[in-house]
PDB file of C-alpha atoms in Angstrom:
ATOM      1  CA  MET G  27     -16.578 -63.975 -33.420  1.00 54.00           C
ATOM      2  CA  THR G  28     -15.178 -63.687 -29.906  1.00 60.00           C
ATOM      3  CA  SER G  29     -15.839 -60.709 -27.643  1.00 58.00           C
ATOM      4  CA  LYS G  30     -12.197 -59.622 -27.938  1.00 57.00           C
ATOM      5  CA  LYS G  31     -12.326 -59.567 -31.748  1.00 55.00           C
ATOM      6  CA  LYS G  32     -15.599 -57.660 -31.692  1.00 54.00           C
ATOM      7  CA  ASN G  33     -14.116 -54.968 -29.443  1.00 56.00           C
ATOM      8  CA  LYS G  34     -11.053 -54.689 -31.691  1.00 56.00           C
ATOM      9  CA  SER G  35     -13.233 -54.320 -34.773  1.00 57.00           C
ATOM     10  CA  LYS G  36     -15.344 -51.635 -33.094  1.00 54.00           C
ATOM     11  CA  HIS G  37     -12.193 -49.765 -32.042  1.00 52.00           C
ATOM     12  CA  LYS G  38     -10.824 -49.768 -35.607  1.00 57.00           C
ATOM     13  CA  LYS G  39     -14.145 -48.588 -36.989  1.00 53.00           C
ATOM     14  CA  LYS G  40     -14.354 -45.807 -34.398  1.00 51.00           C
ATOM     15  CA  LYS G  41     -10.783 -44.699 -35.157  1.00 50.00           C
ATOM     16  CA  GLY G  42     -11.560 -44.668 -38.874  1.00 50.00           C
ATOM     17  CA  ASN G  43     -14.610 -42.517 -38.279  1.00 53.00           C
ATOM     18  CA  LEU G  44     -12.550 -40.070 -36.192  1.00 48.00           C
ATOM     19  CA  ASP G  45      -9.884 -39.844 -38.908  1.00 58.00           C
ATOM     20  CA  ASN G  46     -12.532 -39.142 -41.511  1.00 70.00           C
ATOM     21  CA  ALA G  47     -14.058 -36.485 -39.272  1.00 72.00           C
ATOM     22  CA  ASP G  48     -10.649 -34.837 -38.798  1.00 74.00           C
ATOM     23  CA  ASP G  49     -10.024 -34.845 -42.543  1.00 84.00           C
ATOM     24  CA  SER G  50     -13.410 -33.307 -43.219  1.00 86.00           C
ATOM     25  CA  LEU G  51     -12.865 -30.623 -40.581  1.00 88.00           C
ATOM     26  CA  ARG G  52      -9.358 -29.868 -41.904  1.00 88.00           C
ATOM     27  CA  ILE G  53     -10.674 -29.421 -45.447  1.00 91.00           C
ATOM     28  CA  LEU G  54     -13.494 -27.211 -44.163  1.00 94.00           C
ATOM     29  CA  LEU G  55     -11.049 -25.023 -42.212  1.00 94.00           C
ATOM     30  CA  GLN G  56      -8.809 -24.589 -45.256  1.00 94.00           C
ATOM     31  CA  ASP G  57     -11.791 -23.708 -47.433  1.00 94.00           C
ATOM     32  CA  GLU G  58     -12.826 -21.062 -44.906  1.00 95.00           C
ATOM     33  CA  ALA G  59      -9.262 -19.732 -44.826  1.00 95.00           C
ATOM     34  CA  LEU G  60      -9.283 -19.410 -48.602  1.00 95.00           C
ATOM     35  CA  VAL G  61     -12.507 -17.382 -48.431  1.00 96.00           C
ATOM     36  CA  TYR G  62     -10.890 -15.037 -45.900  1.00 96.00           C
ATOM     37  CA  CYS G  63      -7.866 -14.676 -48.193  1.00 95.00           C
ATOM     38  CA  LYS G  64     -10.111 -13.606 -51.061  1.00 95.00           C
ATOM     39  CA  MET G  65     -11.653 -11.042 -48.696  1.00 95.00           C
ATOM     40  CA  GLU G  66      -8.072  -9.939 -47.814  1.00 94.00           C
ATOM     41  CA  ASN G  67      -8.752 -10.748 -44.175  1.00 96.00           C
ATOM     42  CA  TYR G  68      -5.406 -12.456 -43.663  1.00 95.00           C
ATOM     43  CA  GLU G  69      -5.518 -12.536 -39.856  1.00 96.00           C
ATOM     44  CA  LYS G  70      -8.633 -14.727 -39.868  1.00 96.00           C
ATOM     45  CA  ALA G  71      -7.196 -16.797 -42.704  1.00 96.00           C
ATOM     46  CA  ILE G  72      -4.102 -17.503 -40.593  1.00 97.00           C
ATOM     47  CA  HIS G  73      -6.349 -18.498 -37.680  1.00 96.00           C
ATOM     48  CA  GLN G  74      -8.148 -21.062 -39.852  1.00 96.00           C
ATOM     49  CA  TYR G  75      -4.934 -22.417 -41.377  1.00 96.00           C
ATOM     50  CA  THR G  76      -3.457 -22.763 -37.886  1.00 96.00           C
ATOM     51  CA  ALA G  77      -6.505 -24.724 -36.743  1.00 95.00           C
ATOM     52  CA  ALA G  78      -6.164 -26.983 -39.796  1.00 94.00           C
ATOM     53  CA  LEU G  79      -2.465 -27.515 -39.074  1.00 94.00           C
ATOM     54  CA  GLU G  80      -3.263 -28.594 -35.526  1.00 94.00           C
ATOM     55  CA  LEU G  81      -5.097 -31.533 -37.087  1.00 93.00           C
ATOM     56  CA  SER G  82      -2.335 -32.188 -39.640  1.00 91.00           C
ATOM     57  CA  PRO G  83       0.917 -30.376 -38.659  1.00 92.00           C
ATOM     58  CA  ASN G  84       2.819 -31.451 -41.786  1.00 91.00           C
ATOM     59  CA  ASP G  85       0.222 -30.446 -44.373  1.00 95.00           C
ATOM     60  CA  LYS G  86       2.493 -28.713 -46.897  1.00 95.00           C
ATOM     61  CA  THR G  87      -0.413 -27.037 -48.710  1.00 95.00           C
ATOM     62  CA  ALA G  88      -1.679 -25.393 -45.517  1.00 96.00           C
ATOM     63  CA  LEU G  89       1.865 -24.418 -44.508  1.00 97.00           C
ATOM     64  CA  VAL G  90       2.546 -22.661 -47.806  1.00 97.00           C
ATOM     65  CA  SER G  91      -0.853 -20.956 -47.741  1.00 97.00           C
ATOM     66  CA  ARG G  92      -0.275 -19.664 -44.210  1.00 97.00           C
ATOM     67  CA  SER G  93       3.209 -18.557 -45.250  1.00 97.00           C
ATOM     68  CA  LYS G  94       1.656 -16.413 -47.993  1.00 97.00           C
ATOM     69  CA  CYS G  95      -0.671 -14.793 -45.454  1.00 97.00           C
ATOM     70  CA  TYR G  96       2.227 -14.007 -43.108  1.00 96.00           C
ATOM     71  CA  LEU G  97       4.095 -12.399 -45.981  1.00 95.00           C
ATOM     72  CA  LEU G  98       1.090 -10.264 -46.930  1.00 94.00           C
ATOM     73  CA  LEU G  99       0.917  -9.083 -43.309  1.00 93.00           C
ATOM     74  CA  GLY G 100       4.595  -8.078 -43.358  1.00 92.00           C
ATOM     75  CA  GLN G 101       5.873 -10.983 -41.235  1.00 94.00           C
ATOM     76  CA  PRO G 102       8.530 -12.586 -43.459  1.00 94.00           C
ATOM     77  CA  ARG G 103      10.257 -14.494 -40.642  1.00 95.00           C
ATOM     78  CA  LEU G 104       7.100 -16.455 -39.862  1.00 96.00           C
ATOM     79  CA  ALA G 105       6.537 -16.897 -43.597  1.00 97.00           C
ATOM     80  CA  LEU G 106      10.047 -18.331 -43.944  1.00 97.00           C
ATOM     81  CA  LYS G 107       9.513 -20.729 -41.040  1.00 97.00           C
ATOM     82  CA  ASP G 108       6.368 -22.225 -42.617  1.00 97.00           C
ATOM     83  CA  ALA G 109       8.048 -22.535 -46.018  1.00 97.00           C
ATOM     84  CA  GLU G 110      10.999 -24.379 -44.472  1.00 97.00           C
ATOM     85  CA  VAL G 111       8.724 -26.812 -42.613  1.00 97.00           C
ATOM     86  CA  ALA G 112       6.936 -27.536 -45.903  1.00 97.00           C
ATOM     87  CA  LEU G 113      10.292 -28.138 -47.621  1.00 96.00           C
ATOM     88  CA  ASN G 114      11.300 -30.524 -44.845  1.00 96.00           C
ATOM     89  CA  GLU G 115       8.254 -32.572 -45.812  1.00 94.00           C
ATOM     90  CA  ASP G 116       8.940 -32.337 -49.546  1.00 95.00           C
ATOM     91  CA  SER G 117      12.164 -30.710 -50.742  1.00 93.00           C
ATOM     92  CA  THR G 118      10.897 -30.665 -54.344  1.00 94.00           C
ATOM     93  CA  TYR G 119       7.619 -28.862 -53.594  1.00 96.00           C
ATOM     94  CA  LEU G 120       7.820 -25.893 -55.979  1.00 96.00           C
ATOM     95  CA  LYS G 121       5.290 -23.740 -54.130  1.00 96.00           C
ATOM     96  CA  ALA G 122       7.372 -24.041 -50.953  1.00 97.00           C
ATOM     97  CA  ILE G 123      10.582 -23.272 -52.868  1.00 96.00           C
ATOM     98  CA  TYR G 124       8.992 -20.133 -54.290  1.00 97.00           C
ATOM     99  CA  GLN G 125       7.587 -19.132 -50.907  1.00 97.00           C
ATOM    100  CA  LYS G 126      10.993 -19.506 -49.260  1.00 96.00           C
ATOM    101  CA  ALA G 127      12.561 -17.369 -51.993  1.00 96.00           C
ATOM    102  CA  GLU G 128       9.889 -14.697 -51.459  1.00 96.00           C
ATOM    103  CA  ALA G 129      10.351 -14.705 -47.670  1.00 96.00           C
ATOM    104  CA  LEU G 130      14.140 -14.388 -47.998  1.00 94.00           C
ATOM    105  CA  TYR G 131      13.699 -11.547 -50.474  1.00 93.00           C
ATOM    106  CA  HIS G 132      11.449  -9.623 -48.080  1.00 93.00           C
ATOM    107  CA  LEU G 133      13.961 -10.222 -45.284  1.00 91.00           C
ATOM    108  CA  GLY G 134      16.606  -8.512 -47.432  1.00 88.00           C
ATOM    109  CA  ASP G 135      18.599 -11.715 -47.951  1.00 88.00           C
ATOM    110  CA  PHE G 136      18.724 -11.163 -51.701  1.00 87.00           C
ATOM    111  CA  GLU G 137      21.590 -13.558 -52.471  1.00 86.00           C
ATOM    112  CA  HIS G 138      19.903 -16.583 -50.897  1.00 89.00           C
ATOM    113  CA  SER G 139      16.525 -15.644 -52.339  1.00 91.00           C
ATOM    114  CA  LEU G 140      18.218 -15.632 -55.749  1.00 90.00           C
ATOM    115  CA  VAL G 141      19.453 -19.184 -55.101  1.00 90.00           C
ATOM    116  CA  PHE G 142      15.907 -20.445 -54.492  1.00 92.00           C
ATOM    117  CA  TYR G 143      14.419 -18.529 -57.409  1.00 93.00           C
ATOM    118  CA  HIS G 144      17.078 -20.177 -59.588  1.00 92.00           C
ATOM    119  CA  ARG G 145      16.286 -23.586 -58.110  1.00 92.00           C
ATOM    120  CA  GLY G 146      12.636 -23.266 -59.082  1.00 93.00           C
ATOM    121  CA  LEU G 147      13.501 -21.843 -62.493  1.00 91.00           C
ATOM    122  CA  HIS G 148      15.793 -24.800 -63.178  1.00 90.00           C
ATOM    123  CA  VAL G 149      12.952 -27.264 -62.512  1.00 91.00           C
ATOM    124  CA  ARG G 150      10.179 -25.288 -64.231  1.00 91.00           C
ATOM    125  CA  PRO G 151      11.758 -22.750 -66.624  1.00 90.00           C
ATOM    126  CA  GLU G 152       8.355 -21.942 -68.122  1.00 92.00           C
ATOM    127  CA  LEU G 153       7.014 -20.480 -64.849  1.00 92.00           C
ATOM    128  CA  GLU G 154       7.164 -16.696 -65.018  1.00 93.00           C
ATOM    129  CA  GLN G 155       7.098 -16.227 -61.244  1.00 94.00           C
ATOM    130  CA  PHE G 156      10.572 -17.759 -60.908  1.00 94.00           C
ATOM    131  CA  ARG G 157      11.951 -15.771 -63.840  1.00 92.00           C
ATOM    132  CA  LEU G 158      10.619 -12.523 -62.365  1.00 94.00           C
ATOM    133  CA  GLY G 159      12.002 -13.557 -58.976  1.00 93.00           C
ATOM    134  CA  VAL G 160      15.495 -13.989 -60.403  1.00 91.00           C
ATOM    135  CA  GLN G 161      15.210 -10.590 -62.074  1.00 92.00           C
ATOM    136  CA  LYS G 162      14.074  -8.680 -58.990  1.00 91.00           C
ATOM    137  CA  ALA G 163      16.639 -10.374 -56.719  1.00 89.00           C
ATOM    138  CA  ARG G 164      19.455  -9.419 -59.105  1.00 88.00           C
ATOM    139  CA  GLU G 165      18.180  -5.836 -59.270  1.00 88.00           C
ATOM    140  CA  ALA G 166      18.008  -5.659 -55.466  1.00 86.00           C
ATOM    141  CA  ILE G 167      21.624  -6.833 -55.179  1.00 82.00           C
ATOM    142  CA  GLU G 168      22.753  -4.253 -57.742  1.00 81.00           C
ATOM    143  CA  ASN G 169      20.798  -1.496 -55.961  1.00 81.00           C
ATOM    144  CA  ALA G 170      22.370  -2.433 -52.629  1.00 75.00           C
ATOM    145  CA  ILE G 171      25.851  -2.159 -54.155  1.00 73.00           C
ATOM    146  CA  GLY G 172      24.893   1.184 -55.686  1.00 70.00           C
ATOM    147  CA  LYS G 173      23.693   2.478 -52.313  1.00 63.00           C
ATOM    148  CA  MET G 174      27.012   1.536 -50.726  1.00 61.00           C
ATOM    149  CA  LYS G 175      28.906   3.409 -53.445  1.00 60.00           C
ATOM    150  CA  ASP G 176      26.639   6.440 -52.929  1.00 59.00           C
ATOM    151  CA  THR G 177      27.604   6.384 -49.250  1.00 57.00           C
ATOM    152  CA  ALA G 178      31.297   6.501 -50.188  1.00 59.00           C
ATOM    153  CA  ILE G 179      30.584   9.515 -52.426  1.00 58.00           C
ATOM    154  CA  LEU G 180      28.720  11.223 -49.574  1.00 56.00           C
ATOM    155  CA  ILE G 181      31.706  10.671 -47.284  1.00 53.00           C
ATOM    156  CA  GLN G 182      33.955  12.423 -49.801  1.00 58.00           C
ATOM    157  CA  GLN G 183      31.472  15.278 -50.233  1.00 53.00           C
ATOM    158  CA  ILE G 184      31.498  15.941 -46.497  1.00 50.00           C
ATOM    159  CA  GLY G 185      35.256  16.286 -46.777  1.00 49.00           C
ATOM    160  CA  TRP G 186      36.543  13.131 -45.184  1.00 47.00           C
ATOM    161  CA  GLY G 187      37.473  11.212 -48.328  1.00 45.00           C
ATOM    162  CA  ASP G 188      41.158  12.141 -48.657  1.00 46.00           C
ATOM    163  CA  LYS G 189      41.699  11.822 -44.928  1.00 45.00           C
ATOM    164  CA  ARG G 190      40.143   8.316 -44.787  1.00 45.00           C
ATOM    165  CA  GLN G 191      42.111   7.140 -47.831  1.00 47.00           C
ATOM    166  CA  ALA G 192      45.335   8.320 -46.211  1.00 46.00           C
ATOM    167  CA  THR G 193      44.386   6.451 -43.025  1.00 44.00           C
ATOM    168  CA  VAL G 194      43.712   3.245 -44.942  1.00 44.00           C
ATOM    169  CA  ALA G 195      46.949   3.571 -46.903  1.00 45.00           C
ATOM    170  CA  ARG G 196      49.039   4.078 -43.754  1.00 46.00           C
ATOM    171  CA  THR G 197      47.405   1.159 -41.932  1.00 42.00           C
ATOM    172  CA  VAL G 198      47.518  -1.260 -44.859  1.00 43.00           C
ATOM    173  CA  ASN G 199      51.173  -0.420 -45.468  1.00 46.00           C
ATOM    174  CA  GLY G 200      52.072  -1.093 -41.834  1.00 48.00           C
ATOM    175  CA  GLY G 201      51.933   2.535 -40.753  1.00 46.00           C
ATOM    176  CA  ASP G 202      51.519   3.981 -37.316  1.00 44.00           C
ATOM    177  CA  VAL G 203      47.891   5.048 -37.112  1.00 39.00           C
ATOM    178  CA  GLY G 204      45.761   3.098 -34.632  1.00 39.00           C
ATOM    179  CA  VAL G 205      42.912   3.621 -32.253  1.00 36.00           C
ATOM    180  CA  GLY G 206      43.977   6.342 -29.873  1.00 39.00           C
ATOM    181  CA  GLY G 207      47.402   6.518 -31.535  1.00 40.00           C
ATOM    182  CA  SER G 208      49.291   9.285 -33.348  1.00 40.00           C
ATOM    183  CA  ARG G 209      51.960   9.548 -36.019  1.00 41.00           C
ATOM    184  CA  GLY G 210      55.350   8.376 -34.776  1.00 43.00           C
ATOM    185  CA  SER G 211      54.032   6.499 -31.742  1.00 42.00           C
ATOM    186  CA  THR G 212      55.256   2.971 -30.938  1.00 41.00           C
ATOM    187  CA  PRO G 213      52.520   0.338 -30.608  1.00 44.00           C
ATOM    188  CA  ALA G 214      52.412  -1.664 -27.386  1.00 44.00           C
ATOM    189  CA  VAL G 215      53.849  -5.182 -27.654  1.00 42.00           C
ATOM    190  CA  THR G 216      51.563  -7.951 -26.392  1.00 46.00           C
ATOM    191  CA  GLY G 217      52.227 -11.672 -26.574  1.00 49.00           C
ATOM    192  CA  SER G 218      55.234 -13.462 -27.952  1.00 48.00           C
ATOM    193  CA  THR G 219      56.837 -12.824 -31.320  1.00 50.00           C
ATOM    194  CA  THR G 220      55.678 -16.246 -32.480  1.00 49.00           C
ATOM    195  CA  ARG G 221      52.034 -15.499 -31.690  1.00 48.00           C
ATOM    196  CA  ARG G 222      52.293 -12.156 -33.467  1.00 47.00           C
ATOM    197  CA  LYS G 223      53.705 -13.847 -36.566  1.00 47.00           C
ATOM    198  CA  GLU G 224      50.965 -16.494 -36.513  1.00 46.00           C
ATOM    199  CA  ALA G 225      48.281 -13.835 -36.125  1.00 45.00           C
ATOM    200  CA  THR G 226      49.802 -11.829 -38.972  1.00 46.00           C
ATOM    201  CA  ALA G 227      49.918 -14.900 -41.216  1.00 44.00           C
ATOM    202  CA  SER G 228      46.299 -15.753 -40.365  1.00 46.00           C
ATOM    203  CA  ALA G 229      45.164 -12.193 -41.069  1.00 48.00           C
ATOM    204  CA  ALA G 230      47.044 -12.219 -44.374  1.00 47.00           C
ATOM    205  CA  THR G 231      45.310 -15.473 -45.368  1.00 49.00           C
ATOM    206  CA  THR G 232      41.886 -14.079 -44.467  1.00 68.00           C
ATOM    207  CA  LYS G 233      42.630 -10.887 -46.374  1.00 69.00           C
ATOM    208  CA  SER G 234      43.762 -12.919 -49.378  1.00 74.00           C
ATOM    209  CA  GLN G 235      40.522 -14.925 -49.297  1.00 73.00           C
ATOM    210  CA  SER G 236      38.495 -11.709 -49.089  1.00 72.00           C
ATOM    211  CA  LYS G 237      40.275 -10.324 -52.142  1.00 73.00           C
ATOM    212  CA  MET G 238      39.529 -13.496 -54.094  1.00 74.00           C
ATOM    213  CA  LEU G 239      35.841 -13.400 -53.158  1.00 72.00           C
ATOM    214  CA  LEU G 240      35.100  -9.666 -53.179  1.00 71.00           C
ATOM    215  CA  ARG G 241      37.612  -8.643 -55.864  1.00 71.00           C
ATOM    216  CA  GLU G 242      37.337  -4.890 -56.469  1.00 66.00           C
ATOM    217  CA  LEU G 243      34.895  -4.541 -53.552  1.00 73.00           C
ATOM    218  CA  CYS G 244      37.655  -5.593 -51.128  1.00 76.00           C
ATOM    219  CA  VAL G 245      39.094  -2.052 -51.256  1.00 74.00           C
ATOM    220  CA  ASP G 246      35.678  -0.643 -50.347  1.00 73.00           C
ATOM    221  CA  LYS G 247      35.419  -3.037 -47.404  1.00 75.00           C
ATOM    222  CA  GLU G 248      38.845  -2.016 -46.050  1.00 78.00           C
ATOM    223  CA  TYR G 249      37.932   1.632 -46.459  1.00 73.00           C
ATOM    224  CA  LEU G 250      34.673   1.244 -44.538  1.00 75.00           C
ATOM    225  CA  GLU G 251      36.276  -0.872 -41.785  1.00 78.00           C
ATOM    226  CA  HIS G 252      38.919   1.746 -41.060  1.00 74.00           C
ATOM    227  CA  LEU G 253      36.309   4.469 -41.215  1.00 70.00           C
ATOM    228  CA  THR G 254      34.410   2.914 -38.303  1.00 73.00           C
ATOM    229  CA  ILE G 255      37.459   2.718 -35.997  1.00 73.00           C
ATOM    230  CA  ASP G 256      39.267   5.930 -36.946  1.00 64.00           C
ATOM    231  CA  PRO G 257      39.444   8.175 -33.827  1.00 53.00           C
ATOM    232  CA  ASN G 258      40.087  11.245 -35.977  1.00 57.00           C
ATOM    233  CA  ILE G 259      36.530  11.377 -37.309  1.00 53.00           C
ATOM    234  CA  VAL G 260      35.095  14.655 -36.094  1.00 46.00           C
ATOM    235  CA  SER G 261      32.020  16.021 -37.802  1.00 47.00           C
ATOM    236  CA  ALA G 262      30.829  19.567 -37.464  1.00 42.00           C
ATOM    237  CA  ILE G 263      27.328  18.147 -37.186  1.00 41.00           C
ATOM    238  CA  GLN G 264      27.037  15.129 -34.891  1.00 48.00           C
ATOM    239  CA  GLU G 265      24.041  13.798 -36.836  1.00 49.00           C
ATOM    240  CA  ASN G 266      26.200  13.544 -39.969  1.00 50.00           C
ATOM    241  CA  ASP G 267      28.867  11.715 -37.978  1.00 57.00           C
ATOM    242  CA  ASN G 268      26.403   9.138 -36.664  1.00 65.00           C
ATOM    243  CA  TYR G 269      24.772   8.759 -40.068  1.00 62.00           C
ATOM    244  CA  ILE G 270      28.055   8.107 -41.858  1.00 65.00           C
ATOM    245  CA  LEU G 271      29.222   5.565 -39.279  1.00 72.00           C
ATOM    246  CA  SER G 272      25.861   3.798 -39.427  1.00 74.00           C
ATOM    247  CA  GLU G 273      25.983   3.654 -43.227  1.00 71.00           C
ATOM    248  CA  ALA G 274      29.580   2.397 -43.114  1.00 74.00           C
ATOM    249  CA  LYS G 275      28.600  -0.436 -40.757  1.00 79.00           C
ATOM    250  CA  ASP G 276      25.664  -1.328 -43.005  1.00 76.00           C
ATOM    251  CA  GLY G 277      28.041  -1.452 -45.962  1.00 76.00           C
ATOM    252  CA  ILE G 278      30.445  -3.759 -44.102  1.00 80.00           C
ATOM    253  CA  SER G 279      27.592  -6.037 -43.054  1.00 80.00           C
ATOM    254  CA  PHE G 280      26.372  -6.239 -46.636  1.00 78.00           C
ATOM    255  CA  LEU G 281      29.849  -7.067 -47.975  1.00 79.00           C
ATOM    256  CA  ASN G 282      30.395  -9.704 -45.272  1.00 81.00           C
ATOM    257  CA  GLY G 283      27.138 -11.320 -46.348  1.00 77.00           C
ATOM    258  CA  ARG G 284      28.174 -11.345 -49.994  1.00 74.00           C
ATOM    259  CA  GLU G 285      31.602 -12.747 -49.091  1.00 76.00           C
ATOM    260  CA  GLU G 286      30.053 -15.610 -47.113  1.00 75.00           C
ATOM    261  CA  PHE G 287      27.548 -16.292 -49.886  1.00 69.00           C
ATOM    262  CA  TRP G 288      30.236 -16.471 -52.569  1.00 70.00           C
ATOM    263  CA  LYS G 289      32.364 -18.684 -50.321  1.00 69.00           C
ATOM    264  CA  GLN G 290      29.479 -21.158 -49.973  1.00 63.00           C
ATOM    265  CA  GLN G 291      28.861 -21.046 -53.722  1.00 59.00           C
ATOM    266  CA  LYS G 292      32.496 -21.985 -54.372  1.00 58.00           C
ATOM    267  CA  LEU G 293      32.177 -24.929 -51.971  1.00 54.00           C
ATOM    268  CA  ILE G 294      28.988 -26.106 -53.717  1.00 45.00           C
ATOM    269  CA  ASN G 295      30.553 -25.796 -57.162  1.00 49.00           C
TER     270      ASN G 295
END
């Protein structure tokens, strides 16, 4: 055997020994992390999983395990990131699918968490964790809708209900109420007639799409949108005023999220 071949053989053997050492260390680190998890010391567990992932960045088992620790520490965004990296390695990995669903749920993205719970349930219908996930995501969505309706009731109790409905009716029917405007005033004309017609047609299309997606909730969305821009809102107690506007914006944000979700679902189907 020549000197060159001997050196090459030694190099391969040395590399093999290093790989084996790394594997052994990675397994040891994950075992230590698991012990810390059982002790509910999740910070140290994360430290050990991170060290293991430095040796093998795409280890889906370590990624999902660290994701669980992040979730238990109230850090769902980091939990979601690890779950997504694991799914990039293996899109069928059920533990990563479940972990992503859990992270989305704790982030308040109930619709998308429901999608991933359903995905896991479709593959393994016998697993209770996915069935319970579907159930709690549905309940969270229903509770969020209920909260929005409670806000509308609160608005009426404060005494703004009839006034807001009249505002919405006038605006929707092409009336004369606008920001800073008053009854009988003439709106300022900006842009050409053609651009105004195009903008009106575009708005009508968007409104039509919203009605198709949100159905009966479309009226609630219009109501809340006009509530946030109505200059006539004057509350006897400023705290109530701020609270109502904040709740209205939250309601709009929630409905926009549902609208986008249902739009994507229609495209998928």
